[in-house]
Amino acid sequence: MIDLNHLDDLARRLSDLVPPGLRESREELQATFKTALQAGLAKLDLVTREEFEVQRAVLLKTREKLDALEATVRELEQGRSPDA
């Protein structure tokens, strides 16, 4: 999920860009911008930082195992036992 504080900040910035004559309903504009941003970001199917880091760790561990297996295969192909 996207950090709601970032969305609030972005919605506030967008409402600050509205011309002064239209700022009477600033809070309403901020709420509208925030809702639109949340809907748009939800469609992007983004992952959280935590989910990303978990998958990164899995990938690193998988890479280590693959490297070890490749080394074992090389040794076996050369006619040596990996434990020797």
PDB file of C-alpha atoms in Angstrom:
ATOM      1  CA  MET A   1       0.000   0.000   0.000  1.00  0.00           C
ATOM      2  CA  ILE A   2       1.168   3.511  -0.735  1.00  0.00           C
ATOM      3  CA  ASP A   3       2.016   5.725   2.248  1.00  0.00           C
ATOM      4  CA  LEU A   4      -1.048   7.875   2.883  1.00  0.00           C
ATOM      5  CA  ASN A   5       1.124  10.732   4.142  1.00  0.00           C
ATOM      6  CA  HIS A   6       2.678  10.980   0.691  1.00  0.00           C
ATOM      7  CA  LEU A   7      -0.779  11.044  -0.889  1.00  0.00           C
ATOM      8  CA  ASP A   8      -1.918  13.763   1.514  1.00  0.00           C
ATOM      9  CA  ASP A   9       1.160  15.817   0.686  1.00  0.00           C
ATOM     10  CA  LEU A  10       0.676  15.379  -3.055  1.00  0.00           C
ATOM     11  CA  ALA A  11      -3.028  16.246  -2.812  1.00  0.00           C
ATOM     12  CA  ARG A  12      -2.134  19.379  -0.829  1.00  0.00           C
ATOM     13  CA  ARG A  13       0.426  20.397  -3.449  1.00  0.00           C
ATOM     14  CA  LEU A  14      -2.088  19.893  -6.236  1.00  0.00           C
ATOM     15  CA  SER A  15      -4.679  21.996  -4.436  1.00  0.00           C
ATOM     16  CA  ASP A  16      -2.049  24.725  -3.961  1.00  0.00           C
ATOM     17  CA  LEU A  17      -1.707  24.901  -7.753  1.00  0.00           C
ATOM     18  CA  VAL A  18      -5.375  25.776  -8.193  1.00  0.00           C
ATOM     19  CA  PRO A  19      -5.949  29.462  -9.018  1.00  0.00           C
ATOM     20  CA  PRO A  20      -6.817  31.649  -5.991  1.00  0.00           C
ATOM     21  CA  GLY A  21     -10.391  32.248  -7.155  1.00  0.00           C
ATOM     22  CA  LEU A  22     -11.132  28.530  -6.977  1.00  0.00           C
ATOM     23  CA  ARG A  23      -9.494  27.860  -3.625  1.00  0.00           C
ATOM     24  CA  GLU A  24     -12.646  28.485  -1.609  1.00  0.00           C
ATOM     25  CA  SER A  25     -13.285  24.764  -1.427  1.00  0.00           C
ATOM     26  CA  ARG A  26      -9.657  23.824  -0.861  1.00  0.00           C
ATOM     27  CA  GLU A  27     -10.403  20.960   1.541  1.00  0.00           C
ATOM     28  CA  GLU A  28     -12.884  19.521  -0.930  1.00  0.00           C
ATOM     29  CA  LEU A  29     -10.296  19.758  -3.714  1.00  0.00           C
ATOM     30  CA  GLN A  30      -7.688  18.034  -1.558  1.00  0.00           C
ATOM     31  CA  ALA A  31     -10.107  15.198  -0.805  1.00  0.00           C
ATOM     32  CA  THR A  32     -10.963  14.870  -4.499  1.00  0.00           C
ATOM     33  CA  PHE A  33      -7.300  14.846  -5.524  1.00  0.00           C
ATOM     34  CA  LYS A  34      -6.469  12.283  -2.834  1.00  0.00           C
ATOM     35  CA  THR A  35      -9.306   9.997  -3.926  1.00  0.00           C
ATOM     36  CA  ALA A  36      -8.264  10.267  -7.573  1.00  0.00           C
ATOM     37  CA  LEU A  37      -4.622   9.541  -6.700  1.00  0.00           C
ATOM     38  CA  GLN A  38      -5.557   6.508  -4.607  1.00  0.00           C
ATOM     39  CA  ALA A  39      -7.743   5.130  -7.397  1.00  0.00           C
ATOM     40  CA  GLY A  40      -5.028   5.659  -9.997  1.00  0.00           C
ATOM     41  CA  LEU A  41      -2.324   4.064  -7.879  1.00  0.00           C
ATOM     42  CA  ALA A  42      -4.567   1.112  -7.011  1.00  0.00           C
ATOM     43  CA  LYS A  43      -4.871   0.333 -10.718  1.00  0.00           C
ATOM     44  CA  LEU A  44      -1.074   0.120 -11.032  1.00  0.00           C
ATOM     45  CA  ASP A  45      -0.968  -3.034  -8.876  1.00  0.00           C
ATOM     46  CA  LEU A  46       2.146  -1.867  -7.005  1.00  0.00           C
ATOM     47  CA  VAL A  47       3.855  -3.884  -4.289  1.00  0.00           C
ATOM     48  CA  THR A  48       4.828  -2.571  -0.892  1.00  0.00           C
ATOM     49  CA  ARG A  49       8.459  -2.004   0.072  1.00  0.00           C
ATOM     50  CA  GLU A  50       8.166  -4.937   2.486  1.00  0.00           C
ATOM     51  CA  GLU A  51       6.910  -7.280  -0.259  1.00  0.00           C
ATOM     52  CA  PHE A  52       9.705  -6.088  -2.533  1.00  0.00           C
ATOM     53  CA  GLU A  53      12.383  -6.704   0.109  1.00  0.00           C
ATOM     54  CA  VAL A  54      11.037 -10.203   0.845  1.00  0.00           C
ATOM     55  CA  GLN A  55      11.189 -11.121  -2.842  1.00  0.00           C
ATOM     56  CA  ARG A  56      14.652  -9.574  -3.124  1.00  0.00           C
ATOM     57  CA  ALA A  57      15.888 -11.775  -0.271  1.00  0.00           C
ATOM     58  CA  VAL A  58      14.349 -14.863  -1.881  1.00  0.00           C
ATOM     59  CA  LEU A  59      16.023 -14.008  -5.176  1.00  0.00           C
ATOM     60  CA  LEU A  60      19.431 -13.534  -3.524  1.00  0.00           C
ATOM     61  CA  LYS A  61      19.159 -16.860  -1.717  1.00  0.00           C
ATOM     62  CA  THR A  62      18.111 -18.561  -4.956  1.00  0.00           C
ATOM     63  CA  ARG A  63      21.087 -17.000  -6.751  1.00  0.00           C
ATOM     64  CA  GLU A  64      23.454 -18.348  -4.078  1.00  0.00           C
ATOM     65  CA  LYS A  65      21.994 -21.847  -4.431  1.00  0.00           C
ATOM     66  CA  LEU A  66      22.256 -21.663  -8.217  1.00  0.00           C
ATOM     67  CA  ASP A  67      25.894 -20.580  -8.026  1.00  0.00           C
ATOM     68  CA  ALA A  68      26.666 -23.487  -5.679  1.00  0.00           C
ATOM     69  CA  LEU A  69      24.910 -25.967  -7.965  1.00  0.00           C
ATOM     70  CA  GLU A  70      26.770 -24.645 -10.999  1.00  0.00           C
ATOM     71  CA  ALA A  71      30.076 -25.124  -9.181  1.00  0.00           C
ATOM     72  CA  THR A  72      29.086 -28.682  -8.244  1.00  0.00           C
ATOM     73  CA  VAL A  73      28.147 -29.484 -11.834  1.00  0.00           C
ATOM     74  CA  ARG A  74      31.470 -28.086 -13.087  1.00  0.00           C
ATOM     75  CA  GLU A  75      33.368 -30.281 -10.646  1.00  0.00           C
ATOM     76  CA  LEU A  76      31.346 -33.353 -11.585  1.00  0.00           C
ATOM     77  CA  GLU A  77      31.912 -32.690 -15.261  1.00  0.00           C
ATOM     78  CA  GLN A  78      35.648 -32.549 -14.613  1.00  0.00           C
ATOM     79  CA  GLY A  79      35.459 -36.001 -13.030  1.00  0.00           C
ATOM     80  CA  ARG A  80      36.009 -34.867  -9.458  1.00  0.00           C
ATOM     81  CA  SER A  81      33.776 -35.208  -6.471  1.00  0.00           C
ATOM     82  CA  PRO A  82      32.732 -31.849  -4.955  1.00  0.00           C
ATOM     83  CA  ASP A  83      33.609 -33.197  -1.470  1.00  0.00           C
ATOM     84  CA  ALA A  84      37.118 -34.305  -2.414  1.00  0.00           C
TER      85      ALA A  84
END
